[in-house]
Coordinates of C-alpha atoms in Angstrom, one line a residue:
Chain A
M1 CA 12.0 11.8 8.7
K2 CA 9.2 10.2 6.6
A3 CA 9.1 6.6 5.6
K4 CA 6.9 4.6 3.2
V5 CA 6.4 1.0 4.1
Y6 CA 5.0 -1.5 1.7
V7 CA 3.7 -4.9 3.1
T8 CA 2.7 -7.5 0.5
I9 CA 1.6 -11.1 0.7
K10 CA 4.3 -13.5 -0.4
E11 CA 4.1 -14.7 -3.9
N12 CA 3.2 -18.3 -3.0
V13 CA 0.6 -17.4 -0.4
L14 CA -3.1 -17.2 -1.5
D15 CA -4.7 -13.8 -1.5
P16 CA -8.5 -14.2 -1.1
Q17 CA -9.0 -10.5 -0.8
G18 CA -7.2 -10.0 -4.1
N19 CA -9.3 -12.7 -5.7
A20 CA -12.5 -11.1 -4.4
V21 CA -11.5 -7.8 -5.9
Q22 CA -10.6 -9.4 -9.2
G23 CA -14.0 -11.1 -9.3
A24 CA -15.7 -7.7 -8.5
L25 CA -13.8 -6.0 -11.3
H26 CA -14.8 -8.7 -13.7
S27 CA -18.5 -8.3 -12.6
L28 CA -18.1 -4.5 -13.3
G29 CA -17.1 -5.3 -16.9
F30 CA -13.3 -5.0 -16.5
S31 CA -12.7 -8.4 -18.1
E32 CA -9.1 -7.4 -19.1
V33 CA -8.0 -7.6 -15.4
G34 CA -5.8 -10.5 -14.5
K35 CA -4.3 -11.3 -11.1
V36 CA -4.9 -8.8 -8.3
R37 CA -2.8 -8.8 -5.1
I38 CA -3.6 -6.6 -2.2
G39 CA -1.1 -5.3 0.3
K40 CA -0.7 -2.5 2.8
F41 CA 0.9 0.9 2.3
M42 CA 2.0 2.8 5.4
E43 CA 3.4 6.3 5.9
V44 CA 5.3 6.6 9.1
E45 CA 6.9 9.8 10.5
L46 CA 9.9 9.2 12.8
D47 CA 12.6 11.0 14.6
A48 CA 16.0 9.6 13.9
A49 CA 19.5 11.0 14.0
D50 CA 20.4 9.6 10.6
R51 CA 19.3 7.3 7.8
A52 CA 21.1 4.3 9.2
Q53 CA 19.3 4.6 12.5
A54 CA 15.9 5.2 10.8
E55 CA 16.5 2.1 8.7
A56 CA 17.3 0.0 11.7
Q57 CA 14.2 1.2 13.5
L58 CA 12.0 0.6 10.5
K59 CA 13.3 -2.9 10.0
S60 CA 12.7 -3.7 13.7
M61 CA 9.1 -2.2 13.5
C62 CA 8.3 -4.3 10.4
E63 CA 9.6 -7.5 12.0
K64 CA 7.8 -7.0 15.3
L65 CA 4.5 -5.4 14.3
L66 CA 3.9 -4.1 10.8
A67 CA 4.4 -7.3 8.8
N68 CA 3.7 -10.9 9.5
T69 CA 6.9 -12.2 8.1
V70 CA 5.6 -15.8 7.9
V71 CA 3.2 -14.8 5.0
E72 CA 4.2 -11.3 4.1
D73 CA 7.2 -9.4 2.7
Y74 CA 8.0 -5.8 3.4
R75 CA 10.1 -3.1 2.0
F76 CA 10.4 0.6 2.9
E77 CA 11.7 3.8 1.5
L78 CA 13.0 6.8 3.4
E79 CA 12.3 10.3 2.3
G80 CA 14.3 13.4 3.1
Chain B
M1 CA 0.8 -4.9 -18.3
K2 CA 1.3 -4.5 -14.5
A3 CA 0.1 -1.6 -12.4
K4 CA 0.6 -0.6 -8.9
V5 CA -2.3 1.2 -7.2
Y6 CA -1.9 3.2 -4.0
V7 CA -5.0 4.1 -2.1
T8 CA -4.5 6.5 0.9
I9 CA -6.9 8.2 3.3
K10 CA -7.2 11.9 2.6
E11 CA -5.1 14.2 4.7
N12 CA -8.0 15.8 6.6
V13 CA -9.8 12.5 7.3
L14 CA -9.1 10.6 10.6
D15 CA -7.2 7.3 10.4
P16 CA -8.1 5.3 13.5
Q17 CA -6.1 2.3 12.2
G18 CA -3.0 4.4 11.8
N19 CA -3.5 5.8 15.3
A20 CA -3.9 2.3 16.7
V21 CA -0.6 1.2 15.0
Q22 CA 1.1 4.3 16.3
G23 CA 0.0 3.4 19.8
A24 CA 1.1 -0.2 19.4
L25 CA 4.6 1.0 18.2
H26 CA 4.9 3.3 21.2
S27 CA 3.9 0.4 23.5
L28 CA 6.7 -1.7 21.9
G29 CA 9.2 1.1 22.8
F30 CA 9.4 2.9 19.4
S31 CA 8.8 6.3 21.1
E32 CA 10.4 8.1 18.1
V33 CA 7.4 7.3 15.9
G34 CA 5.1 10.2 15.0
K35 CA 2.1 10.1 12.8
V36 CA 1.2 6.8 11.1
R37 CA -1.2 6.7 8.1
I38 CA -2.3 3.4 6.6
G39 CA -3.5 2.8 3.1
K40 CA -3.7 0.1 0.5
F41 CA -1.3 -1.1 -2.1
M42 CA -2.6 -3.2 -5.0
E43 CA -0.8 -4.9 -7.8
V44 CA -3.1 -5.4 -10.8
E45 CA -2.3 -7.3 -14.0
L46 CA -4.2 -6.1 -17.0
D47 CA -4.4 -6.5 -20.8
A48 CA -4.4 -3.2 -22.6
A49 CA -3.4 -2.2 -26.1
D50 CA -1.3 0.7 -24.9
R51 CA -0.5 2.8 -21.9
A52 CA -3.3 5.4 -22.5
Q53 CA -5.9 2.6 -22.6
A54 CA -4.5 1.0 -19.4
E55 CA -4.5 4.4 -17.6
A56 CA -8.1 5.0 -18.6
Q57 CA -9.1 1.6 -17.4
L58 CA -7.3 2.0 -14.1
K59 CA -8.8 5.4 -13.5
S60 CA -12.2 3.9 -14.0
M61 CA -11.5 0.9 -11.7
C62 CA -10.3 3.2 -8.9
E63 CA -13.3 5.5 -9.2
K64 CA -15.8 2.7 -9.3
L65 CA -14.3 0.1 -6.9
L66 CA -10.8 0.4 -5.6
A67 CA -11.0 3.7 -3.8
N68 CA -13.8 5.4 -2.0
T69 CA -13.1 8.9 -3.4
V70 CA -15.1 10.6 -0.7
V71 CA -12.5 9.8 1.9
E72 CA -9.6 8.3 -0.1
D73 CA -7.1 9.5 -2.7
Y74 CA -5.6 7.1 -5.3
R75 CA -2.6 7.1 -7.6
F76 CA -1.2 4.4 -9.9
E77 CA 2.0 3.6 -11.7
L78 CA 2.2 1.5 -14.9
E79 CA 5.1 -0.9 -15.4
G80 CA 6.5 -2.2 -18.7

């Protein structure tokens, strides 16, 4: 089973990387660009008996390792 | 207009960060995890007259700054 995991910085947390990219885009002439927020996108292959088990595994992985839930949100999608 | 940009490492390029995360997940007991690939997920707000203009701007931003097209692929979705 394949999963896509999205980890994003919480709305009320500063994103200096996003601000740097926004500044760089402005410097390149893309003055129409507003806020930029940068997160992570992970593709994970996993063996699971069914979707429910895969979802439970992914939730646990996100809580324990993939996301820092103090400052980040996560969501995932299962394929196939 | 809001856009979501996904930047992923090309299929035939090594992903040491993904391998490290895979190893860490195995160490945590998630032995069912197979390949892990890590990319970037960006949310960009931009002013554009219409979708076509926004798409052209995003393509240009990805080619020039957001993705390293030698080793990375990108795709984006426009919202609203």
